[in-house]
């Protein structure tokens, strides 16, 4: 299959590219190589892979990149949390407008298969269980509570602590930062495009992606890179809050395999897929695993916090397993050890 991969020079993009090539697909990469993402580092595609260096917001570049293409995997995006209100215009332009320009070009070219790199951040805190009120959307965490070490999100009705549950793809959107809002917008644009054109759109809601090549500022698991950098310097990794934040850490090669599987197999209508390992871990557990892998000092729990962070968000990835036959292959302990080695 002839595939256009946007953002193919990025962290996840390079692994998706390798997966596509290994499965025999012909790949063209569209990437702006923007300085704030790539830090000015040059990137050369593998032999046989064409690179068009351009911004996905440029309609002419999209038209050129789509010539002869049968399917599109859209990974190009501005990442990070986008906590500051001043970040909103860049996220809206890079991510929202970028997806819209690309989808419009696909409609002009008559291309009907679209796979989007979305994110678990669209769920916010997801859903949780209150002993009195049942299934609820957690209330936002207030700075006054965080400042005194009260990190658990409360029930919006009674204010009591909530029980954690896995989020399914039917969990309502609750974006709590600029990046999350831009991913919601991308999903809506893709759904609009699919309805109008009759195309297929697969929304891949990545959970905490980690692995070789991971930058420090990714919203998925950049904290792992920060921890590793500290350990390499002989320092204890500094864990925010109390280390009890629950996440689903999934290896980037498993994410790449899931993304390509969706591109190959999802050919009808609109579907969303959580992409997670299925085994929730805490940030504290991750820090301890990296400390063990590098024979470094035990993590230091700081109590510090960031207002844009969510407390718990973990995936139910059963739809991906059942419908696409995907299974994660990399064990958490093995993946963390590999990450530690790769950061040397």
Tab-separated table of C-alpha atoms in Angstrom, residues 171-323:
chain	number	residue	atom	x	y	z
A	171	UNK	CA	-15.915	7.879	27.846
A	172	UNK	CA	-17.014	11.511	27.273
A	173	UNK	CA	-14.412	14.028	26.180
A	174	UNK	CA	-13.131	16.297	28.965
A	175	UNK	CA	-9.996	18.042	27.631
A	176	UNK	CA	-8.156	20.000	30.317
A	177	UNK	CA	-5.337	21.700	28.422
A	178	UNK	CA	-4.571	23.148	24.990
A	179	UNK	CA	-3.028	19.960	23.598
A	180	UNK	CA	-6.014	17.882	24.696
A	181	UNK	CA	-8.473	20.345	23.177
A	182	UNK	CA	-6.594	20.259	19.878
A	183	UNK	CA	-6.785	16.454	19.795
A	184	UNK	CA	-10.543	16.577	20.370
A	185	UNK	CA	-10.831	19.045	17.492
A	186	UNK	CA	-8.782	16.767	15.225
A	187	UNK	CA	-11.091	13.850	15.986
A	188	UNK	CA	-14.161	15.945	15.192
A	189	UNK	CA	-12.652	17.117	11.896
A	190	UNK	CA	-11.814	13.526	10.961
A	191	UNK	CA	-15.351	12.405	11.771
A	192	UNK	CA	-16.787	15.264	9.696
A	193	UNK	CA	-14.557	14.325	6.772
A	194	UNK	CA	-15.479	10.633	6.996
A	195	UNK	CA	-19.225	11.338	6.997
A	196	UNK	CA	-19.044	13.678	4.016
A	197	UNK	CA	-16.646	11.621	1.886
A	198	UNK	CA	-17.575	8.086	2.969
A	199	UNK	CA	-13.992	7.543	4.088
A	200	UNK	CA	-12.733	5.598	7.096
A	201	UNK	CA	-11.121	7.226	10.128
A	202	UNK	CA	-9.354	5.428	12.973
A	203	UNK	CA	-8.605	7.545	16.056
A	204	UNK	CA	-5.674	6.021	17.929
A	205	UNK	CA	-5.837	7.319	21.508
A	206	UNK	CA	-2.279	6.727	22.660
A	207	UNK	CA	-1.694	6.352	26.374
A	208	UNK	CA	1.717	6.931	27.962
A	209	UNK	CA	4.091	6.106	25.140
A	210	UNK	CA	7.735	5.514	26.044
A	211	UNK	CA	10.786	3.982	24.432
A	212	UNK	CA	14.016	4.726	22.544
A	213	UNK	CA	14.207	8.209	21.092
A	214	UNK	CA	11.630	9.679	23.476
A	215	UNK	CA	12.024	13.453	23.920
A	216	UNK	CA	11.746	15.104	27.305
A	217	UNK	CA	8.703	17.240	26.463
A	218	UNK	CA	6.233	14.680	25.127
A	219	UNK	CA	2.886	14.694	26.978
A	220	UNK	CA	2.850	10.896	27.024
A	221	UNK	CA	5.745	9.776	29.186
A	222	UNK	CA	8.359	12.522	29.016
A	223	UNK	CA	8.792	12.208	32.764
A	224	UNK	CA	10.617	8.930	32.106
A	225	UNK	CA	13.240	10.797	30.090
A	226	UNK	CA	13.562	13.379	32.868
A	227	UNK	CA	13.982	10.629	35.474
A	228	UNK	CA	16.610	8.894	33.342
A	229	UNK	CA	18.572	12.110	32.835
A	230	UNK	CA	18.676	12.636	36.592
A	231	UNK	CA	19.796	9.064	37.240
A	232	UNK	CA	22.561	9.366	34.634
A	233	UNK	CA	23.827	12.371	36.569
A	234	UNK	CA	23.831	10.356	39.794
A	235	UNK	CA	20.766	12.148	41.161
A	236	UNK	CA	17.517	10.748	42.503
A	237	UNK	CA	14.534	11.126	40.150
A	238	UNK	CA	12.134	13.739	41.538
A	239	UNK	CA	8.548	12.464	41.521
A	240	UNK	CA	5.699	14.973	41.549
A	241	UNK	CA	2.718	14.743	43.900
A	242	UNK	CA	2.970	11.543	45.965
A	243	UNK	CA	3.931	9.282	43.060
A	244	UNK	CA	0.521	7.608	43.067
A	245	UNK	CA	-0.618	8.986	39.700
A	246	UNK	CA	-1.845	6.039	37.619
A	247	UNK	CA	-0.964	5.745	33.944
A	248	UNK	CA	-0.814	3.057	31.280
A	249	UNK	CA	2.758	2.965	29.977
A	250	UNK	CA	2.905	1.401	26.509
A	251	UNK	CA	6.069	0.838	24.494
A	252	UNK	CA	6.491	2.840	21.309
A	253	UNK	CA	7.025	-0.283	19.161
A	254	UNK	CA	3.690	-1.643	20.393
A	255	UNK	CA	2.080	1.715	19.570
A	256	UNK	CA	3.575	1.640	16.079
A	257	UNK	CA	2.268	-1.885	15.487
A	258	UNK	CA	-1.226	-0.856	16.636
A	259	UNK	CA	-1.209	2.234	14.410
A	260	UNK	CA	-0.199	0.319	11.295
A	261	UNK	CA	-2.701	-2.441	12.075
A	262	UNK	CA	-5.474	0.166	12.153
A	263	UNK	CA	-4.290	1.645	8.857
A	264	UNK	CA	-4.347	-1.790	7.252
A	265	UNK	CA	-7.551	-3.165	8.738
A	266	UNK	CA	-9.951	-0.317	9.547
A	267	UNK	CA	-11.573	0.531	6.221
A	268	UNK	CA	-15.168	1.437	7.095
A	269	UNK	CA	-16.622	4.340	9.097
A	270	UNK	CA	-15.262	6.002	12.210
A	271	UNK	CA	-13.748	4.162	15.183
A	272	UNK	CA	-11.644	5.081	18.203
A	273	UNK	CA	-9.086	2.752	19.760
A	274	UNK	CA	-7.374	3.127	23.125
A	275	UNK	CA	-3.740	2.113	22.763
A	276	UNK	CA	-2.402	0.977	26.122
A	277	UNK	CA	-0.652	-1.980	27.693
A	278	UNK	CA	-3.700	-2.928	29.748
A	279	UNK	CA	-1.660	-2.902	32.980
A	280	UNK	CA	-1.891	0.365	34.945
A	281	UNK	CA	1.229	1.532	36.771
A	282	UNK	CA	1.984	4.515	38.953
A	283	UNK	CA	4.535	7.196	38.165
A	284	UNK	CA	6.320	6.127	41.347
A	285	UNK	CA	6.582	2.554	40.050
A	286	UNK	CA	8.102	3.821	36.813
A	287	UNK	CA	10.668	5.891	38.714
A	288	UNK	CA	11.622	2.886	40.838
A	289	UNK	CA	11.932	0.664	37.754
A	290	UNK	CA	14.302	3.144	36.123
A	291	UNK	CA	16.306	3.525	39.329
A	292	UNK	CA	16.689	-0.251	39.495
A	293	UNK	CA	17.653	-0.511	35.813
A	294	UNK	CA	20.368	2.110	36.265
A	295	UNK	CA	21.420	1.053	39.786
A	296	UNK	CA	20.683	4.598	40.891
A	297	UNK	CA	19.299	6.215	44.034
A	298	UNK	CA	15.713	5.700	45.112
A	299	UNK	CA	13.214	8.281	43.800
A	300	UNK	CA	12.509	11.414	45.818
A	301	UNK	CA	8.799	12.167	46.214
A	302	UNK	CA	8.517	15.976	46.155
A	303	UNK	CA	4.833	16.849	46.529
A	304	UNK	CA	5.217	19.327	43.670
A	305	UNK	CA	2.409	19.539	41.113
A	306	UNK	CA	1.320	21.086	37.806
A	307	UNK	CA	-2.211	22.394	37.360
A	308	UNK	CA	-2.611	20.928	33.844
A	309	UNK	CA	-1.887	17.347	34.937
A	310	UNK	CA	-4.540	14.719	35.510
A	311	UNK	CA	-4.301	12.377	38.478
A	312	UNK	CA	-5.361	9.047	36.979
A	313	UNK	CA	-6.013	8.000	33.408
A	314	UNK	CA	-5.730	4.351	32.363
A	315	UNK	CA	-7.054	2.576	29.314
A	316	UNK	CA	-9.351	-0.256	28.439
A	317	UNK	CA	-7.672	-1.398	25.219
A	318	UNK	CA	-9.875	-4.445	24.664
A	319	UNK	CA	-11.427	-3.038	21.458
A	320	UNK	CA	-8.007	-2.833	19.833
A	321	UNK	CA	-7.200	-6.388	20.840
A	322	UNK	CA	-10.540	-7.839	19.798
A	323	UNK	CA	-11.114	-5.961	16.545
